[in-house]
XYZ file of C-alpha atoms in Angstrom:
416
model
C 23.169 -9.299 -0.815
C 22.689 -6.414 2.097
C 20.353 -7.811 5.537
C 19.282 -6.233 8.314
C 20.249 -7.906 11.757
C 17.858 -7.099 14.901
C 18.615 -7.838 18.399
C 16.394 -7.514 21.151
C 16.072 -4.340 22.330
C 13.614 -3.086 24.613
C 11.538 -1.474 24.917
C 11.110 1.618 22.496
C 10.765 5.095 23.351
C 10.580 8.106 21.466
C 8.759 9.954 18.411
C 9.245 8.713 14.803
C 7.135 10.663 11.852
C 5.264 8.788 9.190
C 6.270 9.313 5.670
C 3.799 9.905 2.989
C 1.662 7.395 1.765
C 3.702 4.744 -0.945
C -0.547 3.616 -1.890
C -1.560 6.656 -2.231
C 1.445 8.092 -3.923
C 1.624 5.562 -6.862
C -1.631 5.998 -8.344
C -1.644 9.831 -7.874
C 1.954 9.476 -10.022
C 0.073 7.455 -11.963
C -2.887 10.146 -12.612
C 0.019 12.968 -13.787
C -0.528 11.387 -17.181
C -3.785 13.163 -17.170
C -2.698 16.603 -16.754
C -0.912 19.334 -19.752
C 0.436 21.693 -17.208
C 2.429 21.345 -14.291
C 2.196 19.525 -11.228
C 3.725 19.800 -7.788
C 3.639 16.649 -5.904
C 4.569 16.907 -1.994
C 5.242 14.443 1.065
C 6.492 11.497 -1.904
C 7.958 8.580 -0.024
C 11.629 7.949 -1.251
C 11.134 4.223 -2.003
C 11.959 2.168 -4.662
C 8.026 1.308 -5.678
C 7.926 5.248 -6.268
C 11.739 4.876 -8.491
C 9.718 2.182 -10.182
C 6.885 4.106 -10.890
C 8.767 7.533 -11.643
C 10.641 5.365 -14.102
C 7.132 3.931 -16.145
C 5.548 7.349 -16.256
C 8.815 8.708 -17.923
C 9.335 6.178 -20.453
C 6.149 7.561 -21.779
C 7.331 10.867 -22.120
C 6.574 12.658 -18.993
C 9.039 15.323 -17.652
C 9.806 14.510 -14.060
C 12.476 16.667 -11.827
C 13.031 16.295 -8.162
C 12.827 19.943 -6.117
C 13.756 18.037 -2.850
C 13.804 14.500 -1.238
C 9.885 14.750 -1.247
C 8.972 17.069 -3.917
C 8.374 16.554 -7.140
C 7.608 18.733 -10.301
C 5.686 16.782 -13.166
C 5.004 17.792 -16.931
C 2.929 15.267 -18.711
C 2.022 17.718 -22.023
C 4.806 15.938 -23.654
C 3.274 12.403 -23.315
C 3.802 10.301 -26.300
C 3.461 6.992 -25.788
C 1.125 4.621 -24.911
C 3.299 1.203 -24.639
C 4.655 0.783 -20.703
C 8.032 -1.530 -20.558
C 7.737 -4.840 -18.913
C 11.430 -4.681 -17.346
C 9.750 -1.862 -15.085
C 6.041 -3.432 -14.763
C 6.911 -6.730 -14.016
C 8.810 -5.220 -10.761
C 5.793 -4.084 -9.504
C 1.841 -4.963 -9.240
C 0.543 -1.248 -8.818
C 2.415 -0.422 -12.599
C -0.824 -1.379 -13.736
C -2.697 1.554 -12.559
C -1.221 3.552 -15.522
C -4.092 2.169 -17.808
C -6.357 4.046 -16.990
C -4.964 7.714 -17.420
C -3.502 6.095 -20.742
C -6.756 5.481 -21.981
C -8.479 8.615 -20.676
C -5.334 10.151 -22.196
C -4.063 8.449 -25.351
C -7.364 6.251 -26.045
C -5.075 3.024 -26.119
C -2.510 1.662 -23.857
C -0.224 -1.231 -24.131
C 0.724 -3.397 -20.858
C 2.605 -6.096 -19.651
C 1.314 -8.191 -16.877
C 2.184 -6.432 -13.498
C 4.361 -8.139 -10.800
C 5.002 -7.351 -7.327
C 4.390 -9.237 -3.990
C 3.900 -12.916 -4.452
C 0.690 -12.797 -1.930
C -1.767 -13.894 -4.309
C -3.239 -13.863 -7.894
C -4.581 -10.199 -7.942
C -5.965 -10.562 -11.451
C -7.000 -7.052 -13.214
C -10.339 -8.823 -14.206
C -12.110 -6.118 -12.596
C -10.494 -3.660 -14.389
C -10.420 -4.798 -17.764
C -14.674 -5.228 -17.348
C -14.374 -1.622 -16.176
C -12.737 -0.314 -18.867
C -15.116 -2.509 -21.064
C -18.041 -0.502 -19.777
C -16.382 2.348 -20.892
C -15.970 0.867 -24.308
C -12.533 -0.233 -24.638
C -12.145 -2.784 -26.698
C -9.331 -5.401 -25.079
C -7.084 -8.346 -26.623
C -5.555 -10.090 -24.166
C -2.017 -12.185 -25.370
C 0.155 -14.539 -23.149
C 2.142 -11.649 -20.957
C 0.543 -8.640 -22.555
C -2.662 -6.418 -22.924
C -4.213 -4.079 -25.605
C -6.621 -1.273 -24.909
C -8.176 0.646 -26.864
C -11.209 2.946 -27.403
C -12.092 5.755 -30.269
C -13.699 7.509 -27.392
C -14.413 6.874 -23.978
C -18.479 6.499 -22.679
C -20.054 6.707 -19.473
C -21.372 3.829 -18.089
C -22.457 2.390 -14.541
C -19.919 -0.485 -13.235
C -20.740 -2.948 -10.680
C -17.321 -4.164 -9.098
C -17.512 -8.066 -7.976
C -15.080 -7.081 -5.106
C -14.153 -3.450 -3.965
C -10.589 -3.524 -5.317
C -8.532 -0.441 -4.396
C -6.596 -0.830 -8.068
C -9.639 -1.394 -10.538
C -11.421 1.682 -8.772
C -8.585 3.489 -9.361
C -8.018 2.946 -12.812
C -11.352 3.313 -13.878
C -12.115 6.601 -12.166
C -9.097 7.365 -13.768
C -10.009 6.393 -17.231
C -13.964 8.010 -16.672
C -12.423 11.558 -15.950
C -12.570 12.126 -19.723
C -15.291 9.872 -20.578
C -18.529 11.640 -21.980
C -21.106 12.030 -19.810
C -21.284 10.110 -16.388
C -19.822 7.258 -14.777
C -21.022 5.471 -11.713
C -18.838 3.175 -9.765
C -20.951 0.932 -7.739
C -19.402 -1.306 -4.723
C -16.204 1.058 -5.219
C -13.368 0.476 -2.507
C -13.290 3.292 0.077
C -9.610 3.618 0.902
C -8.165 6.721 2.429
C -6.017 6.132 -0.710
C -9.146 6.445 -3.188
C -10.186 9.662 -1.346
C -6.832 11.202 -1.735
C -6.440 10.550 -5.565
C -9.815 12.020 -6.116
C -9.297 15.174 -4.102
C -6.286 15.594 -6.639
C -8.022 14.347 -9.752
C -10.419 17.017 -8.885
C -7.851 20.121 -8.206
C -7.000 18.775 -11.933
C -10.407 19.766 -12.975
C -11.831 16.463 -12.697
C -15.553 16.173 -11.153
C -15.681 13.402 -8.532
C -18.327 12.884 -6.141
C -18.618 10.217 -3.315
C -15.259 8.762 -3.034
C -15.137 7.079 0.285
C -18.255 5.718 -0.324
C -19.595 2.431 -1.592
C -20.870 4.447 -4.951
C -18.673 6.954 -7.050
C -19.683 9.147 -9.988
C -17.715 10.898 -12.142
C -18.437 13.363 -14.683
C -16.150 13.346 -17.220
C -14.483 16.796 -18.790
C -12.751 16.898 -21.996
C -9.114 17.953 -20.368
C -7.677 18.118 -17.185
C -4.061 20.598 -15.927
C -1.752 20.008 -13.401
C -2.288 20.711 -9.928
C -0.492 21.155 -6.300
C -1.453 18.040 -4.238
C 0.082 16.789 -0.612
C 0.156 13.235 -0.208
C -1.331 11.896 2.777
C 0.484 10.058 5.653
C 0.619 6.424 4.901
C -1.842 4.758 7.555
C 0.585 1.409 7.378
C 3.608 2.907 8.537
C 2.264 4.699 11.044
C 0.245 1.153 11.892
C 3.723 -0.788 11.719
C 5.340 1.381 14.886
C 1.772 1.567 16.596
C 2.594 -2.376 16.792
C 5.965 -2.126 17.512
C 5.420 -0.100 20.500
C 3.062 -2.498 21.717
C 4.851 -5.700 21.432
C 7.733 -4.145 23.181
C 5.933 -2.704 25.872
C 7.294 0.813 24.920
C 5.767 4.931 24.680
C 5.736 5.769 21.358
C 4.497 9.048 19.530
C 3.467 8.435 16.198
C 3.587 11.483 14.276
C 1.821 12.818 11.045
C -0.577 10.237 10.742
C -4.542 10.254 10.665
C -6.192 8.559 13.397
C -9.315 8.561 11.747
C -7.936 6.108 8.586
C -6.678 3.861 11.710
C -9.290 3.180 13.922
C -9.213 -0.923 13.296
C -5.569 -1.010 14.065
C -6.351 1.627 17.116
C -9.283 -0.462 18.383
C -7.385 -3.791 18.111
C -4.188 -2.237 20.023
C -6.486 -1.401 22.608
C -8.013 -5.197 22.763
C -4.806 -6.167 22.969
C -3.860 -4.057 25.988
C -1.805 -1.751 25.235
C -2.636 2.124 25.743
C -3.726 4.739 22.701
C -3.750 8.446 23.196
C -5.234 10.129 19.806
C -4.405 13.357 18.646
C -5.744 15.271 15.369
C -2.476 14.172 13.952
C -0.711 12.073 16.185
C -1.420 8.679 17.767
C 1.060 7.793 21.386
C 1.099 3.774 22.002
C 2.483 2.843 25.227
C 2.635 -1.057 25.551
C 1.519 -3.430 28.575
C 4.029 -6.442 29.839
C 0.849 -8.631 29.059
C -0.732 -8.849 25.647
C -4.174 -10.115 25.836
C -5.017 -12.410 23.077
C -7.181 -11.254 20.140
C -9.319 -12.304 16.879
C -8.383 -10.602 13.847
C -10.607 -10.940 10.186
C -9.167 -8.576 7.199
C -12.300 -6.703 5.518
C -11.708 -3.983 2.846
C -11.643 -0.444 4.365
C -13.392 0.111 7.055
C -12.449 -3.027 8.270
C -9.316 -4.382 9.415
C -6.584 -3.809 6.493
C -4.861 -6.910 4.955
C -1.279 -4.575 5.060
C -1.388 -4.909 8.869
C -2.267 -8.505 9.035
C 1.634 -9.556 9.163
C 2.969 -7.310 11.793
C -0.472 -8.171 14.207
C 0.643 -11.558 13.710
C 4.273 -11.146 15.129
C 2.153 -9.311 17.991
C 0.329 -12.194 18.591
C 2.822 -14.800 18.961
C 3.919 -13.389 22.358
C 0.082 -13.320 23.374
C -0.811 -14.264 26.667
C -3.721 -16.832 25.251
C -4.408 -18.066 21.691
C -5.524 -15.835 18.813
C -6.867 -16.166 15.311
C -6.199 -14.169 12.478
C -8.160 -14.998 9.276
C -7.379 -13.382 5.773
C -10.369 -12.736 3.437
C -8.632 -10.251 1.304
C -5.429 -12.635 -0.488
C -5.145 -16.018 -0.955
C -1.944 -16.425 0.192
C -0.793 -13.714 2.573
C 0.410 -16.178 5.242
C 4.022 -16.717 4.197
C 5.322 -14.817 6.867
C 3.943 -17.763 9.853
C 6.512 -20.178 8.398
C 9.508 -17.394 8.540
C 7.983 -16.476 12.707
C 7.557 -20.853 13.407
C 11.686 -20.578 12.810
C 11.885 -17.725 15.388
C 9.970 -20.420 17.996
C 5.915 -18.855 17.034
C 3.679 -21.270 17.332
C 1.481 -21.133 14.909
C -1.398 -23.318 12.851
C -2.187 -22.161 9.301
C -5.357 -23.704 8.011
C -6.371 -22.204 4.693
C -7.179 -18.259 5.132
C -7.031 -18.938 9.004
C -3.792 -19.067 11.049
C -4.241 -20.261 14.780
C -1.242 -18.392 17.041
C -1.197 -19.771 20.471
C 1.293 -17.530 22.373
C 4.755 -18.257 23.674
C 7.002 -16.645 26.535
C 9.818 -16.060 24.351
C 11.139 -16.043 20.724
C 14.738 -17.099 19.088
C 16.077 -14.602 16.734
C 17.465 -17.038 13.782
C 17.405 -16.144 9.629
C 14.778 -15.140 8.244
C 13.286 -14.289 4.646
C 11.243 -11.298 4.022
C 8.365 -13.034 1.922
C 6.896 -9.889 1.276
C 6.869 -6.267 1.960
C 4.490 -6.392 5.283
C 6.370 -9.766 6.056
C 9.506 -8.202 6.391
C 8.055 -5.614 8.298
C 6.743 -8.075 10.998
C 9.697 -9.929 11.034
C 11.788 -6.886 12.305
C 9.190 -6.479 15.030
C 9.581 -9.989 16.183
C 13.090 -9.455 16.354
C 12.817 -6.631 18.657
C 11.887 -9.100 21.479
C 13.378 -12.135 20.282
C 16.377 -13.363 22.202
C 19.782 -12.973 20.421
C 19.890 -11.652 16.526
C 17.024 -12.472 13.812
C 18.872 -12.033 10.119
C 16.648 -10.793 7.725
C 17.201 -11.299 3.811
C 15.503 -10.501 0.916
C 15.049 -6.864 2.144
C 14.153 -4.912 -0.963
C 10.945 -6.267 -0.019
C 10.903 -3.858 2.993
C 12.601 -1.059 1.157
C 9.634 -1.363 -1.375
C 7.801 0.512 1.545
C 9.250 1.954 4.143
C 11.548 5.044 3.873
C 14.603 4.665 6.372
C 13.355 2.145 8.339
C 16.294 1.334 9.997
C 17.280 5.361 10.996
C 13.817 5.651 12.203
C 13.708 2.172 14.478
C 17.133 3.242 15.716
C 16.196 6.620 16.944
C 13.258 4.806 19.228
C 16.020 2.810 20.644
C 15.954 -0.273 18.435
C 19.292 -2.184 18.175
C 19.145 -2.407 14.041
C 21.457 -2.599 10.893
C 21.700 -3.292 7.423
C 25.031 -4.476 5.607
């Protein structure tokens, strides 16, 4: 099984480009379903989550060809099924976003439980009483869920918690609902904003997303359309970080500053330096980092994704910081892998207490999770001698040539 070894390094120097956004990508691969003509997708992450997800949307009958690394041309007017395999959802969570074009699409939709990260339950309630508003009528069976709806309605939907998934799957589902749905306490991700800008080059009719309420009007058929994806905030987040904790001058290219300003803010607190471009963000570290308080809040707030690798920043803190997590249940799996690399660190429900240390011990390591893994690379990049890292398709799951990219800032990195 392949790991990647870091050894301290430095500090980093250099520019590294963001790749387009994996969250943003999925569900937009997700929303091809809906189209009968062609679509050109652009800036698609090569990752395996996006393999995974090309994989579902063809089993279903959708015609997908790559025109280059990050281009890809999509016919969904041959879609004929509406039963997703569980060898490809159970890989990942975010398979589950397909039931919404499915029903807008097919009126029914068959679908194994998703799987994923291990950083919490992440139940689809909130979906499933969307799509019940829209009058779907749902069984669910150990493992397995049926939907299905002679026609789609309109309705107003109340979300108990702004969850980026359920408000994408239901304003996917209400695009060819009759007459109008309203999304109240809808999340506001970047992500939501850029799956509505190409549900509505489709033909869709989608007002406020990025707001706390969405409407959508729905239309009786939606075509392809040419979309961009947009940078993906995390990554671009992940070597803002990076650059901090090893006191380095980093330009962060295609990225937008304005879907980063938590992560900006906090670098600042911190004390490292942030020059802002229109697309580009330059982090040049400080030999001291200041401690800081971090709570994760839906979008605007802090995101959850960037909790890990703020954490690895915070173990070399001059002070003691707290980091609590409102968002999962059990995104803290990562402290235990940093306490073996000499963090010191208290974890007490949703709040972890990190007192800062002079130095850490690179040692083996397990990549928990995707962000996890991320983090623990960081770490590595100051800790004395090599951290091993294993279970590394986490990482891969999200970012594209991580290694190439950390090398070329001057990171001392492999994989084998």
């Amino acid at each position: 099984m392949e790991r990647i070894y870091v050894k301290k390094s430095g500090p980093l120097n250099g520019t590294v480009k963001v790749s387009g956004a994996k969250n943003a990508a999925l569900p937009i691969l997700a929303a091809t379903i809906l189209g009968t003509t062609e679509t050109i997708l652009e800036g698609v992450p090569d990752l395996k989550d996006i393999s995974i997800m090309i994989e579902v949307i063809k089993s279903l009958g959708v015609e997908v060809e790559h025109l280059g690394k990050h281009t890809l041309k999509i016919n969904a007017k041959n879609l004929n099924a509406y039963e997703t395999s569980y060898e490809l959802m159970s890989k990942m969570r975010a398979s589950s976003v397909v039931m919404g074009p499915l029903l807008a699409r097919m009126r029914k939709v068959i679908n194994p439980l998703p799987g994923g990260c291990n950083i919490g339950a992440r139940p689809i309630d909130l979906h499933l009483k969307g799509f019940r508003a829209l009058g779907v009528d749902i069984v669910e069976e150990p493992g397995k869920i049926t939907a299905s709806a002679e026609k789609l309605i309109g309705s107003t939907i109340y979300l108990d918690f702004p969850s980026v998934g359920a408000t994408q799957n239901i304003m996917m589902a209400a695009t060819m609902a009759e007459g109008e749905t309203i999304i109240e306490n809808a999340a506001m991700e970047p992500e939501i904003v850029d799956l509505a800008s190409f549900l509505n080059k489709m033909g869709a009719r989608i007002m406020g997303a990025g707001t706390s309420s969405i409407r959508i009007k729905g239309v009786k058929s939606l075509s392809g359309a040419t979309h961009q994806i947009i940078p993906d905030r995390i990554e671009a987040g992940t070597f803002m970080v990076a650059a901090a904790m090893t006191g380095g001058d980093v330009l962060v290219e295609n990225c937008i500053p304005s879907h980063m300003k938590p992560i900006i803010a906090k670098l600042i607190e911190a004390g490292a330096e942030v020059e802002v471009d229109d697309d580009s963000v330059r982090v040049k570290g400080n030999k001291i980092v200041n401690p800081f308080d971090i709570k994760t809040l839906p979008y605007p707030g802090f995101p959850t994704d960037m909790q890990a690798q703020f954490m690895a920043l915070m173990t070399i803190s001059n002070g003691t910081c707290v980091m609590k997590e409102t968002v999962f249940e059990n995104r803290f799996m990562h402290a235990a892998e940093l306490a073996k690399m000499g963090a010191n660190i208290n974890v007490i429900d949703r709040e972890a207490i990190v007192k800062g240390t002079r130095s850490l011990v690179g040692t083996e390591v397990e990549a928990t999770d995707l962000r996890a893994g991320a983090a623990l690379i960081i770490a590595g990049l100051v800790a004395d001698g090599t951290t091993t890292i294993s279970n590394i398709y986490h990482i891969d799951r999200g970012y594209e040539n991580i290694e190439e990219k950390f090398t070329a800032l001057g990171a001392i990195i492999s994989r084998k």
